[in-house]
Coordinates of C-alpha atoms in Angstrom, one line a residue:
Chain K
L282 CA 21.8 55.6 -25.6
P283 CA 21.3 51.8 -25.8
P284 CA 18.8 50.5 -23.2
E285 CA 19.8 49.7 -19.7
K286 CA 20.1 46.1 -18.5
P287 CA 16.7 44.5 -18.1
R288 CA 16.1 42.3 -15.0
I289 CA 14.2 39.0 -14.7
I290 CA 12.0 39.4 -11.6
K291 CA 10.7 35.9 -11.0
C292 CA 9.6 32.7 -12.5
R293 CA 6.6 30.6 -11.0
S294 CA 5.0 27.3 -11.7
P295 CA 1.5 26.6 -10.3
E296 CA 1.7 22.9 -10.7
K297 CA 5.0 21.6 -11.9
E298 CA 3.7 21.3 -15.4
T299 CA 4.0 24.8 -16.8
F300 CA 5.8 28.0 -15.7
T301 CA 6.0 31.7 -16.4
C302 CA 8.8 34.2 -16.1
W303 CA 8.4 38.0 -15.7
W304 CA 11.0 40.7 -16.3
K305 CA 11.3 44.4 -15.5
P306 CA 11.8 46.2 -18.8
A307 CA 15.0 48.2 -19.3
L308 CA 14.8 52.0 -18.9
D309 CA 14.8 53.0 -22.6
G310 CA 15.4 56.7 -22.5
G311 CA 12.4 57.4 -24.7
L312 CA 13.5 55.1 -27.6
S313 CA 11.2 52.3 -28.5
T314 CA 12.7 49.1 -26.9
N315 CA 12.1 45.5 -27.8
H316 CA 12.6 42.7 -25.3
T317 CA 13.5 39.1 -26.3
L318 CA 13.6 36.2 -23.8
L319 CA 16.2 33.5 -24.7
Y320 CA 16.9 30.3 -22.9
S321 CA 19.1 27.2 -23.0
K322 CA 18.9 24.0 -21.2
E323 CA 21.6 22.4 -19.1
G324 CA 24.1 20.4 -21.1
E325 CA 22.8 21.8 -24.4
E326 CA 24.4 24.5 -26.6
K327 CA 21.1 25.3 -28.4
V328 CA 19.4 28.6 -27.6
Y329 CA 15.6 28.9 -27.8
E330 CA 13.4 31.9 -27.8
C331 CA 10.3 32.4 -25.6
P332 CA 7.5 30.2 -27.0
D333 CA 4.7 32.6 -25.9
Y334 CA 4.9 36.3 -24.9
K335 CA 1.1 36.7 -24.8
T336 CA -0.6 34.3 -22.4
A337 CA 0.8 35.7 -19.2
G338 CA 0.5 39.4 -20.1
P339 CA 3.1 42.1 -20.7
N340 CA 6.8 41.6 -20.0
S341 CA 6.3 37.8 -19.5
C342 CA 7.0 34.5 -21.1
Y343 CA 4.8 31.5 -20.6
F344 CA 6.2 28.0 -21.0
D345 CA 3.4 25.5 -21.7
K346 CA 3.6 21.7 -20.9
K347 CA 5.5 21.0 -24.2
H348 CA 8.2 23.5 -23.3
T349 CA 8.4 22.7 -19.6
S350 CA 10.8 20.0 -18.5
F351 CA 11.6 19.3 -14.9
W352 CA 14.6 17.2 -15.8
T353 CA 16.8 20.1 -16.6
I354 CA 17.9 23.6 -15.4
Y355 CA 16.9 26.5 -17.6
N356 CA 19.4 29.3 -18.2
I357 CA 17.2 32.3 -19.0
T358 CA 18.2 35.8 -20.1
V359 CA 16.3 38.8 -21.5
R360 CA 17.7 41.1 -24.1
A361 CA 16.5 44.7 -24.6
T362 CA 17.2 46.3 -28.0
N363 CA 16.6 49.8 -29.4
E364 CA 18.0 51.6 -32.3
M365 CA 21.1 52.5 -30.4
G366 CA 22.0 49.0 -29.4
S367 CA 21.0 46.3 -26.9
N368 CA 21.7 45.0 -23.4
V369 CA 21.3 41.6 -21.9
S370 CA 20.1 40.7 -18.3
D371 CA 22.1 38.5 -16.0
P372 CA 21.3 34.8 -16.4
H373 CA 18.5 33.5 -14.3
Y374 CA 18.7 29.8 -13.5
V375 CA 15.3 28.0 -13.2
D376 CA 14.6 24.5 -11.9
V377 CA 10.8 24.0 -12.2
T378 CA 10.6 21.9 -9.0
Y379 CA 11.9 24.8 -7.0
I380 CA 9.5 27.5 -8.3
V381 CA 6.2 25.7 -7.6
Q382 CA 3.8 28.1 -5.8
P383 CA 0.4 26.5 -5.4
D384 CA -3.0 28.3 -5.1
P385 CA -4.3 28.9 -1.5
P386 CA -6.3 26.2 0.3
V387 CA -10.1 26.2 -0.1
N388 CA -13.3 25.1 1.7
I389 CA -12.1 26.6 5.0
T390 CA -14.5 25.9 7.9
L391 CA -14.3 27.2 11.5
E392 CA -16.4 25.4 14.1
L393 CA -16.7 26.1 17.8
K394 CA -16.8 22.9 19.9
K395 CA -17.1 22.1 23.6
S396 CA -14.9 19.4 24.9
I397 CA -16.2 16.8 27.4
K398 CA -15.5 19.1 30.4
R399 CA -17.1 22.1 28.6
K400 CA -13.7 23.5 27.5
P401 CA -14.3 25.4 24.3
Y402 CA -12.0 24.9 21.3
L403 CA -12.1 26.0 17.7
V404 CA -11.8 23.4 15.0
L405 CA -10.4 24.6 11.6
T406 CA -10.6 22.4 8.6
W407 CA -9.6 23.0 5.0
S408 CA -9.0 21.3 1.7
P409 CA -6.0 21.5 -0.7
P410 CA -6.3 23.8 -3.7
P411 CA -8.3 21.9 -6.4
L412 CA -5.4 21.3 -8.7
A413 CA -3.2 19.8 -5.9
D414 CA -6.1 17.7 -4.6
V415 CA -6.6 16.1 -8.0
R416 CA -2.9 15.3 -8.2
S417 CA -2.6 13.8 -4.7
G418 CA 0.5 11.7 -4.4
W419 CA 2.2 14.0 -6.9
L420 CA 2.0 17.3 -5.2
T421 CA 2.2 16.9 -1.4
L422 CA 1.4 20.1 0.5
E423 CA 2.2 21.4 3.9
Y424 CA 0.1 24.0 5.6
E425 CA 0.6 27.0 8.0
L426 CA -2.2 29.0 9.6
R427 CA -2.2 32.4 11.2
L428 CA -4.7 34.1 13.4
K429 CA -5.0 37.3 15.3
L430 CA -7.5 39.2 17.4
E431 CA -9.4 41.5 15.1
E432 CA -8.2 44.6 16.8
G433 CA -4.8 43.0 17.4
E434 CA -1.6 43.9 15.6
E435 CA 0.4 40.7 15.7
W436 CA -0.4 37.5 13.8
E437 CA 0.3 34.2 15.5
T438 CA 1.6 31.7 12.9
I439 CA 1.3 28.0 13.4
F440 CA 2.9 25.3 11.1
V441 CA 0.6 22.2 10.9
G442 CA 2.5 20.0 8.5
Q443 CA 0.3 17.9 6.2
Q444 CA -2.8 18.0 8.5
T445 CA -5.9 19.5 7.0
Q446 CA -7.5 20.1 10.4
Y447 CA -6.4 22.0 13.5
K448 CA -7.8 22.5 17.0
M449 CA -7.2 25.8 18.8
F450 CA -7.5 25.8 22.6
S451 CA -6.4 29.0 24.1
L452 CA -9.1 31.5 22.9
H453 CA -10.5 34.6 24.6
P454 CA -14.3 34.4 25.1
G455 CA -16.1 37.3 23.6
K456 CA -13.4 38.2 21.2
R457 CA -13.4 38.2 17.3
Y458 CA -10.5 36.5 15.5
I459 CA -9.2 36.6 11.9
V460 CA -7.9 33.3 10.5
Q461 CA -6.0 32.6 7.2
I462 CA -4.2 29.6 5.8
H463 CA -1.6 29.1 3.1
C464 CA 0.3 26.1 1.7
K465 CA 3.5 25.0 0.1
P466 CA 4.9 21.9 -1.6
D467 CA 6.5 19.7 1.0
H468 CA 10.1 19.8 -0.2
H469 CA 10.8 22.6 -2.6
G470 CA 8.6 25.5 -3.7
L471 CA 7.0 28.6 -2.3
W472 CA 4.2 29.5 0.0
S473 CA 0.9 30.2 -1.7
E474 CA -0.9 33.5 -1.1
W475 CA -2.9 33.5 2.2
S476 CA -6.5 32.4 1.9
P477 CA -9.2 35.2 2.2
E478 CA -9.6 36.4 5.8
M479 CA -12.2 34.5 7.8
Y480 CA -13.8 35.8 11.0
I481 CA -15.0 33.9 14.1
E482 CA -16.5 35.3 17.3
I483 CA -15.9 33.4 20.5
P484 CA -19.2 33.7 22.5
T485 CA -18.9 35.1 26.0
D486 CA -20.8 32.3 27.7
F487 CA -18.0 30.0 26.6
R488 CA -16.2 31.1 29.8
V489 CA -14.0 28.3 30.8
K490 CA -15.2 26.6 34.1
D491 CA -12.0 25.5 35.8
Chain R
P831 CA 20.7 22.7 -8.0
I832 CA 24.4 23.0 -8.3
C833 CA 25.2 26.2 -10.1
P834 CA 28.9 26.2 -10.6
N835 CA 30.2 29.7 -10.1
G836 CA 30.6 31.7 -13.3
S837 CA 30.1 28.7 -15.6
G838 CA 27.2 29.3 -17.9
N839 CA 25.6 25.9 -17.0
C840 CA 24.0 24.5 -13.8
Q841 CA 23.3 20.8 -13.6
L842 CA 20.8 18.7 -11.7
T843 CA 22.5 16.1 -9.5
L844 CA 21.9 12.4 -10.1
E845 CA 20.1 12.4 -6.7
E846 CA 17.7 15.1 -7.8
L847 CA 17.0 13.2 -11.1
F848 CA 16.3 10.0 -9.2
D849 CA 14.1 11.8 -6.6
R850 CA 11.9 13.1 -9.4
A851 CA 11.9 9.8 -11.3
V852 CA 10.8 7.9 -8.2
K853 CA 8.1 10.4 -7.4
L854 CA 6.8 10.4 -11.0
A855 CA 6.9 6.6 -11.2
H856 CA 5.0 6.4 -7.9
Y857 CA 2.4 8.8 -9.2
I858 CA 2.0 6.9 -12.5
H859 CA 1.5 3.6 -10.7
Y860 CA -0.9 5.3 -8.3
L861 CA -3.0 6.4 -11.3
S862 CA -2.6 3.0 -13.0
S863 CA -4.0 1.3 -9.9
E864 CA -6.8 3.7 -9.7
I865 CA -7.8 3.4 -13.3
F866 CA -7.6 -0.4 -13.1
N867 CA -9.8 -0.5 -9.9
E868 CA -12.4 1.9 -11.4
F869 CA -12.6 -0.1 -14.6
D870 CA -12.7 -3.4 -12.8
E871 CA -15.6 -2.2 -10.5
R872 CA -17.5 -0.7 -13.4
Y873 CA -17.1 -3.1 -16.3
A874 CA -15.5 -6.4 -15.1
Q875 CA -17.5 -7.6 -12.2
G876 CA -18.4 -11.3 -12.4
R877 CA -16.8 -11.7 -15.9
G878 CA -13.9 -13.9 -14.6
F879 CA -11.4 -11.8 -16.4
I880 CA -8.6 -12.4 -13.9
A881 CA -8.3 -16.1 -14.8
K882 CA -8.0 -15.1 -18.5
A883 CA -5.5 -12.3 -17.9
V884 CA -2.8 -14.7 -17.2
N885 CA 0.5 -14.4 -19.1
S886 CA -0.9 -12.0 -21.7
C887 CA 1.1 -8.8 -21.3
H888 CA 2.9 -7.6 -24.4
T889 CA 5.9 -6.9 -22.2
A890 CA 6.1 -10.5 -20.9
S891 CA 9.0 -11.2 -23.1
L892 CA 11.2 -8.7 -21.2
T893 CA 12.8 -10.8 -18.4
T894 CA 12.4 -8.6 -15.4
P895 CA 13.5 -9.3 -11.8
E896 CA 10.7 -11.1 -9.9
D897 CA 12.0 -11.0 -6.4
K898 CA 14.3 -9.0 -4.1
E899 CA 17.4 -11.1 -4.8
Q900 CA 17.1 -10.8 -8.6
A901 CA 16.5 -7.0 -8.3
Q902 CA 19.6 -6.6 -6.2
Q903 CA 21.9 -8.9 -8.3
I904 CA 21.1 -7.3 -11.7
H905 CA 23.7 -4.7 -12.8
H906 CA 22.2 -1.2 -12.5
E907 CA 22.8 -0.4 -16.1
D908 CA 20.9 -3.5 -17.2
L909 CA 18.0 -2.6 -14.8
L910 CA 18.0 1.0 -16.1
N911 CA 17.8 -0.3 -19.7
L912 CA 15.0 -2.7 -18.7
I913 CA 13.1 0.2 -17.3
L914 CA 13.6 2.2 -20.5
G915 CA 12.5 -0.8 -22.5
V916 CA 9.2 -1.2 -20.5
L917 CA 8.5 2.5 -20.7
R918 CA 9.1 2.6 -24.4
S919 CA 6.9 -0.5 -24.9
W920 CA 4.0 1.5 -23.3
N921 CA 4.2 4.6 -25.4
D922 CA 2.1 3.3 -28.2
P923 CA -0.6 1.4 -26.2
L924 CA -1.0 4.5 -23.9
I925 CA -1.7 6.7 -26.9
H926 CA -4.5 4.3 -28.1
L927 CA -5.8 3.7 -24.6
A928 CA -6.5 7.4 -24.1
S929 CA -8.3 7.6 -27.5
E930 CA -10.2 4.3 -27.2
V931 CA -11.4 5.0 -23.7
Q932 CA -13.0 8.2 -25.0
R933 CA -15.0 6.0 -27.4
M934 CA -16.3 3.8 -24.6
K935 CA -20.0 4.1 -23.7
E936 CA -20.4 6.6 -20.8
A937 CA -16.8 6.1 -19.7
P938 CA -16.7 8.2 -16.5
E939 CA -14.7 11.4 -16.6
T940 CA -12.3 10.1 -13.9
I941 CA -11.3 7.2 -16.1
L942 CA -10.9 9.4 -19.2
W943 CA -8.8 12.0 -17.3
K944 CA -6.5 9.3 -15.9
A945 CA -5.9 7.7 -19.2
V946 CA -4.7 11.0 -20.7
E947 CA -2.7 11.9 -17.5
I948 CA -0.9 8.5 -17.5
E949 CA 0.1 8.9 -21.2
E950 CA 1.5 12.3 -20.6
Q951 CA 3.4 11.4 -17.4
N952 CA 4.7 8.2 -19.0
K953 CA 6.3 10.3 -21.8
R954 CA 7.7 12.6 -19.1
L955 CA 9.2 9.7 -17.2
L956 CA 10.8 8.4 -20.4
E957 CA 12.4 11.7 -20.9
G958 CA 13.8 11.6 -17.4
M959 CA 15.0 8.0 -17.6
E960 CA 16.9 8.8 -20.9
K961 CA 18.6 11.6 -19.0
I962 CA 19.5 9.4 -16.1
V963 CA 20.7 6.6 -18.3
G964 CA 22.8 9.2 -20.3
R965 CA 24.4 10.2 -17.0
V966 CA 25.0 6.8 -15.6
H967 CA 25.8 4.9 -18.7
S968 CA 29.4 4.8 -19.8
G969 CA 28.5 4.1 -23.5
E970 CA 25.7 5.0 -25.8
V971 CA 22.1 4.8 -24.6
E972 CA 20.8 1.4 -25.8
N973 CA 17.7 2.0 -27.9
D974 CA 16.8 -1.5 -28.8
I975 CA 14.9 -3.0 -25.8
H976 CA 11.3 -2.6 -26.7
T977 CA 8.4 -4.9 -27.2
P978 CA 5.8 -4.1 -29.9
W979 CA 2.1 -3.9 -29.0
E980 CA -0.5 -5.3 -31.4
G981 CA -3.5 -4.9 -29.1
L982 CA -5.3 -2.0 -30.9
P983 CA -7.7 -4.3 -32.9
S984 CA -8.9 -6.1 -29.8
L985 CA -9.8 -2.7 -28.2
Q986 CA -12.1 -2.1 -31.1
L987 CA -13.8 -5.5 -31.2
A988 CA -17.6 -5.4 -31.8
D989 CA -18.2 -8.1 -29.2
E990 CA -18.5 -6.3 -25.9
D991 CA -17.2 -9.0 -23.7
S992 CA -14.0 -9.5 -25.8
R993 CA -13.5 -5.8 -26.0
L994 CA -13.9 -5.2 -22.3
F995 CA -11.5 -8.1 -21.6
A996 CA -9.0 -6.4 -23.9
F997 CA -9.3 -3.2 -21.9
Y998 CA -9.1 -5.1 -18.6
N999 CA -6.0 -7.0 -19.7
L1000 CA -4.3 -3.8 -20.9
L1001 CA -5.0 -2.0 -17.6
H1002 CA -4.0 -5.1 -15.6
C1003 CA -0.6 -5.2 -17.4
L1004 CA -0.3 -1.4 -17.0
R1005 CA -0.8 -1.7 -13.3
R1006 CA 1.7 -4.5 -13.1
D1007 CA 4.4 -2.9 -15.3
S1008 CA 4.1 0.5 -13.7
H1009 CA 4.5 -1.1 -10.3
K1010 CA 7.6 -2.9 -11.5
I1011 CA 9.1 0.4 -12.7
D1012 CA 8.2 2.2 -9.4
N1013 CA 9.8 -0.6 -7.4
Y1014 CA 12.9 -1.0 -9.5
L1015 CA 13.5 2.8 -9.4
K1016 CA 13.2 2.8 -5.6
V1017 CA 15.8 -0.1 -5.4
L1018 CA 18.1 1.7 -7.8
K1019 CA 17.9 5.0 -5.9
C1020 CA 18.7 3.3 -2.6
R1021 CA 21.6 1.4 -4.3
L1022 CA 23.2 4.2 -6.4
I1023 CA 22.4 7.2 -4.2
H1024 CA 22.1 5.9 -0.6
D1025 CA 24.4 3.0 -0.7
N1026 CA 21.6 0.6 0.1
N1027 CA 20.8 2.5 3.3
C1028 CA 17.5 4.1 2.5
Chain S
L1141 CA -18.3 -40.4 2.2
P1142 CA -15.4 -38.5 0.4
P1143 CA -14.4 -35.3 2.2
E1144 CA -16.2 -32.1 1.6
K1145 CA -14.5 -29.3 -0.4
P1146 CA -11.7 -27.7 1.5
R1147 CA -11.4 -23.8 1.3
I1148 CA -8.3 -21.6 1.1
I1149 CA -8.8 -18.9 3.8
K1150 CA -6.1 -16.5 3.0
C1151 CA -2.5 -16.0 1.9
R1152 CA -0.2 -13.3 3.5
S1153 CA 3.4 -12.1 3.1
P1154 CA 4.9 -10.3 6.1
E1155 CA 7.9 -8.7 4.3
K1156 CA 7.4 -9.1 0.6
E1157 CA 9.9 -11.9 0.4
T1158 CA 8.1 -15.1 1.4
F1159 CA 4.4 -15.9 1.8
T1160 CA 2.1 -18.4 3.6
C1161 CA -1.4 -19.7 2.7
W1162 CA -3.9 -21.2 5.2
W1163 CA -6.9 -23.4 4.4
K1164 CA -9.9 -24.6 6.3
P1165 CA -9.7 -28.4 6.3
A1166 CA -12.6 -30.3 4.7
L1167 CA -15.1 -31.9 7.1
D1168 CA -14.0 -35.5 7.0
G1169 CA -17.0 -37.3 8.6
G1170 CA -14.6 -39.1 10.9
L1171 CA -12.4 -40.6 8.2
S1172 CA -8.7 -39.6 8.3
T1173 CA -8.2 -37.0 5.6
N1174 CA -5.0 -35.8 4.0
H1175 CA -4.6 -32.3 2.4
T1176 CA -2.4 -31.5 -0.5
L1177 CA -1.7 -27.9 -1.7
L1178 CA -1.0 -27.7 -5.4
Y1179 CA -0.1 -24.6 -7.4
S1180 CA 0.9 -23.4 -10.9
K1181 CA 2.5 -20.1 -11.8
E1182 CA 1.4 -17.8 -14.6
G1183 CA 3.1 -18.6 -17.9
E1184 CA 4.0 -22.2 -16.8
E1185 CA 2.0 -25.4 -17.4
K1186 CA 3.8 -27.2 -14.6
V1187 CA 2.0 -28.0 -11.3
Y1188 CA 4.0 -27.9 -8.1
E1189 CA 3.2 -29.2 -4.6
C1190 CA 3.5 -27.1 -1.5
P1191 CA 7.2 -26.8 -0.6
D1192 CA 6.7 -26.7 3.2
Y1193 CA 3.7 -27.8 5.2
K1194 CA 5.5 -27.5 8.5
T1195 CA 7.0 -24.0 9.1
A1196 CA 3.7 -22.1 9.4
G1197 CA 1.8 -24.7 11.5
P1198 CA -1.2 -26.9 10.7
N1199 CA -3.3 -26.5 7.5
S1200 CA -0.8 -24.1 6.0
C1201 CA 1.8 -23.9 3.3
Y1202 CA 4.9 -21.8 3.6
F1203 CA 6.6 -20.5 0.4
D1204 CA 10.2 -19.4 1.2
K1205 CA 12.2 -16.9 -0.9
K1206 CA 13.1 -19.4 -3.5
H1207 CA 9.5 -20.3 -4.2
T1208 CA 8.1 -16.7 -4.0
S1209 CA 7.8 -14.6 -7.2
F1210 CA 6.2 -11.2 -7.6
W1211 CA 4.1 -9.8 -10.4
T1212 CA 3.1 -13.3 -11.2
I1213 CA -0.3 -14.9 -10.6
Y1214 CA -0.3 -18.2 -8.6
N1215 CA -3.2 -20.5 -9.1
I1216 CA -3.5 -22.4 -5.9
T1217 CA -5.8 -25.3 -4.9
V1218 CA -6.1 -27.6 -2.0
R1219 CA -7.2 -31.3 -2.4
A1220 CA -8.6 -33.2 0.5
T1221 CA -8.4 -37.0 0.2
N1222 CA -9.7 -39.9 2.4
E1223 CA -10.2 -43.5 1.7
M1224 CA -13.6 -42.8 0.0
G1225 CA -12.2 -40.3 -2.5
S1226 CA -11.1 -36.7 -2.7
N1227 CA -12.4 -33.2 -3.3
V1228 CA -10.6 -30.0 -4.6
S1229 CA -11.1 -26.4 -3.4
D1230 CA -11.9 -23.6 -5.8
P1231 CA -8.8 -22.1 -7.3
H1232 CA -7.3 -19.2 -5.3
Y1233 CA -5.5 -16.6 -7.6
V1234 CA -2.7 -14.8 -5.7
D1235 CA -0.2 -12.2 -6.8
V1236 CA 2.1 -11.9 -3.8
T1237 CA 2.5 -8.2 -4.6
Y1238 CA -1.0 -7.5 -3.2
I1239 CA -1.0 -9.6 -0.1
V1240 CA 1.9 -8.1 1.9
Q1241 CA 0.8 -7.3 5.5
P1242 CA 3.8 -6.2 7.6
D1243 CA 4.2 -6.4 11.3
P1244 CA 3.5 -3.2 13.3
P1245 CA 6.1 -0.5 13.6
V1246 CA 8.5 -0.7 16.7
N1247 CA 10.6 1.5 18.9
I1248 CA 7.8 4.1 19.3
T1249 CA 8.9 7.2 21.3
L1250 CA 6.7 10.2 22.3
E1251 CA 8.4 13.4 23.3
L1252 CA 6.9 16.7 24.4
K1253 CA 8.6 19.8 23.1
K1254 CA 8.0 23.5 23.2
S1255 CA 8.1 25.5 20.0
I1256 CA 9.8 28.8 19.8
K1257 CA 6.6 30.6 20.7
R1258 CA 6.1 28.3 23.7
K1259 CA 3.4 26.2 22.0
P1260 CA 3.5 22.6 23.1
Y1261 CA 3.8 19.9 20.5
L1262 CA 4.3 16.2 20.6
V1263 CA 7.1 14.5 18.6
L1264 CA 6.4 10.9 17.7
T1265 CA 9.2 8.7 16.2
W1266 CA 9.1 5.0 15.3
S1267 CA 11.0 2.4 13.3
P1268 CA 9.8 0.0 10.6
P1269 CA 9.1 -3.6 11.7
P1270 CA 12.4 -5.5 11.9
L1271 CA 11.4 -8.1 9.2
A1272 CA 10.8 -5.4 6.6
D1273 CA 13.9 -4.5 4.5
V1274 CA 13.2 -0.9 3.7
R1275 CA 16.9 -0.1 3.4
S1276 CA 17.3 -1.7 0.0
G1277 CA 14.1 0.1 -1.4
W1278 CA 12.5 -3.3 -2.2
L1279 CA 9.8 -2.6 0.3
T1280 CA 8.6 1.0 1.0
L1281 CA 6.2 1.4 4.0
E1282 CA 3.7 4.1 4.7
Y1283 CA 2.4 4.9 8.2
E1284 CA -0.8 6.1 9.8
L1285 CA -1.2 7.1 13.4
R1286 CA -4.2 7.5 15.5
L1287 CA -4.7 9.1 18.8
K1288 CA -7.6 9.9 21.2
L1289 CA -8.1 11.4 24.6
E1290 CA -7.9 8.6 27.2
E1291 CA -11.5 9.2 28.2
G1292 CA -12.6 10.0 24.6
E1293 CA -14.5 7.8 22.3
E1294 CA -13.3 8.9 18.9
W1295 CA -9.9 8.1 17.3
E1296 CA -8.3 10.8 15.2
T1297 CA -6.4 9.1 12.4
I1298 CA -3.6 10.8 10.5
F1299 CA -1.9 9.5 7.4
V1300 CA 1.8 10.4 7.5
G1301 CA 3.2 8.9 4.4
Q1302 CA 6.7 7.4 4.5
Q1303 CA 8.0 9.5 7.3
T1304 CA 9.0 7.8 10.6
Q1305 CA 8.5 11.0 12.6
Y1306 CA 5.5 13.2 13.2
K1307 CA 4.8 16.4 15.1
M1308 CA 1.3 16.8 16.7
F1309 CA 0.4 20.4 17.2
S1310 CA -3.1 20.8 18.6
L1311 CA -3.2 19.1 22.0
H1312 CA -5.3 19.7 25.1
P1313 CA -3.1 20.9 28.0
G1314 CA -3.6 18.7 31.1
K1315 CA -5.0 15.8 29.1
R1316 CA -3.9 12.1 28.7
Y1317 CA -3.7 10.7 25.2
I1318 CA -3.5 7.2 23.7
V1319 CA -1.4 6.8 20.6
Q1320 CA -1.0 3.9 18.1
I1321 CA 0.7 3.5 14.8
H1322 CA 0.4 1.0 12.0
C1323 CA 2.0 0.5 8.5
K1324 CA 1.3 -0.8 5.1
P1325 CA 3.4 -1.2 1.9
D1326 CA 3.0 1.8 -0.4
H1327 CA 0.4 1.2 -3.1
H1328 CA -0.7 -2.4 -2.3
G1329 CA -1.0 -4.7 0.6
L1330 CA -2.8 -4.6 4.0
W1331 CA -2.4 -2.5 7.1
S1332 CA -0.5 -4.1 9.9
E1333 CA -2.0 -4.5 13.3
W1334 CA -1.9 -1.4 15.4
S1335 CA 1.1 -1.0 17.6
P1336 CA 0.5 -1.5 21.4
E1337 CA -1.2 1.5 23.0
M1338 CA 1.1 4.3 24.3
Y1339 CA 0.1 7.0 26.8
I1340 CA 1.2 10.6 27.0
E1341 CA 0.1 13.3 29.4
I1342 CA 0.2 16.9 28.3
P1343 CA 1.3 19.0 31.3
T1344 CA -1.1 21.8 32.4
D1345 CA 1.7 24.3 32.8
F1346 CA 2.1 24.1 29.0
R1347 CA -0.8 26.6 28.9
V1348 CA 0.2 29.4 26.7
K1349 CA 0.7 32.8 28.5
D1350 CA -1.6 35.3 26.7

């Protein structure tokens, strides 16, 4: 039998300069199957082949700076071929601006502070991922943090816009919290992975004196 | 992006093209200001370069709008062509700027990186502007507006003061021209996309 | 004695369309002294005199739209003359692009809202200063806001870019805050004065129910 239809899983750009697409290989019924990624650009008839099948690992195509334009929409397909025939995936349209997924924020610090009337609060600060920081003004990021009691089930998620600092007021003295932060380009693009889990214990003597 | 149903071709809207061009032009000018300020602080203090840097940009012959009224009265196709002309006029000097900066004595990494980044992003903006002009222009994309740059020898002069002034002047002109492009694109976007109601 | 050397103090443009320069008059030792502002523009040999000594008050020169060009270096000097002779200030080089200092933002509103998860947040909105024509795109303004607890010492300053609205998330329930906003042209120019102080009290019942 000719191979089944392959499927393009996703395409991602870390910084609006390069991007990578991954596909799910076609079920090949035991015959050796070869995959080819082809693409055309909006308004052009010409069809190009994937410039680099290696850099991003198996079943992937990496578009370096030279092959990445963010002035156009890519129409991408993958063709699976074996000795019995071939099959082509559905077209996958890619606009690089919409597939930007930054790396997580870095340098996260958690600091317990006491306000003037001894009210405790937690100050979180963080920095943009190195690449975005260097390109400030070009890649504007928004942040969201989440926290939960260590033994708790439910995360509480808080959107904080472009701030890189946040104050938490309603905390349980004597409890341990887990905190994570992630980021996303301000208009289009995708949330980064969550930053590694960070732990903070609220001391018991921080009891709030009302 | 608009992906017309069933047709094999999606297309970026003019608004999306302008959004990206404005953001990129803003970024290029931000870098151009930074590199000028860093160079000025490190190499030009007390040398009185500003007085000498008067009327010596290689793009001076391109008559560009110098106030709000002129920018609003010029036809958008003419302004787009002017932007293309200024961008093209910077292709060559930016290639040499990036390589000559690398030859400078202990040029800081931040100046080096910016020179390369500006050259790359300028090419990118040129690609985008040609696409926008192609969309907006009724006729063929005009390819003739462009001013030659003969400044390479002065970047390689043996006399340090003259050589530093050549760099200063090039970066002064880059800051000025990239600001013009950034400003004109914002005016054009408000005019063509938002009906002057940004 | 001839007058001492006058000095140009500063030049400012409030809306990137006109500009004004002020000078410090020369000490005249009691003799009546006359001041003349002269300027030449980059690329031109011609020397012009100040077009309007009146509009901006004493010891000033006002350049209306017709006399204001951008991306051009003005070489400005002031000459003080009395019956004993005259003296000329040092040249003052000005590119109007870099001396734009707008008026503060106006129509500032503060509104307390509750997020879906009952978290209180403050929505600030404002408008650009009336003189500034941001609609045409000729002038693009960026904003920065600052706030502090009424009894606090330290301002917290937040850069908000070109938005004219901002959501503040981490607020002390039961506290009174002071808020101000100022603005600046994108890239070059000077921050406006801060807007008048505005007060907002965060109600205590906004405490989150654990």
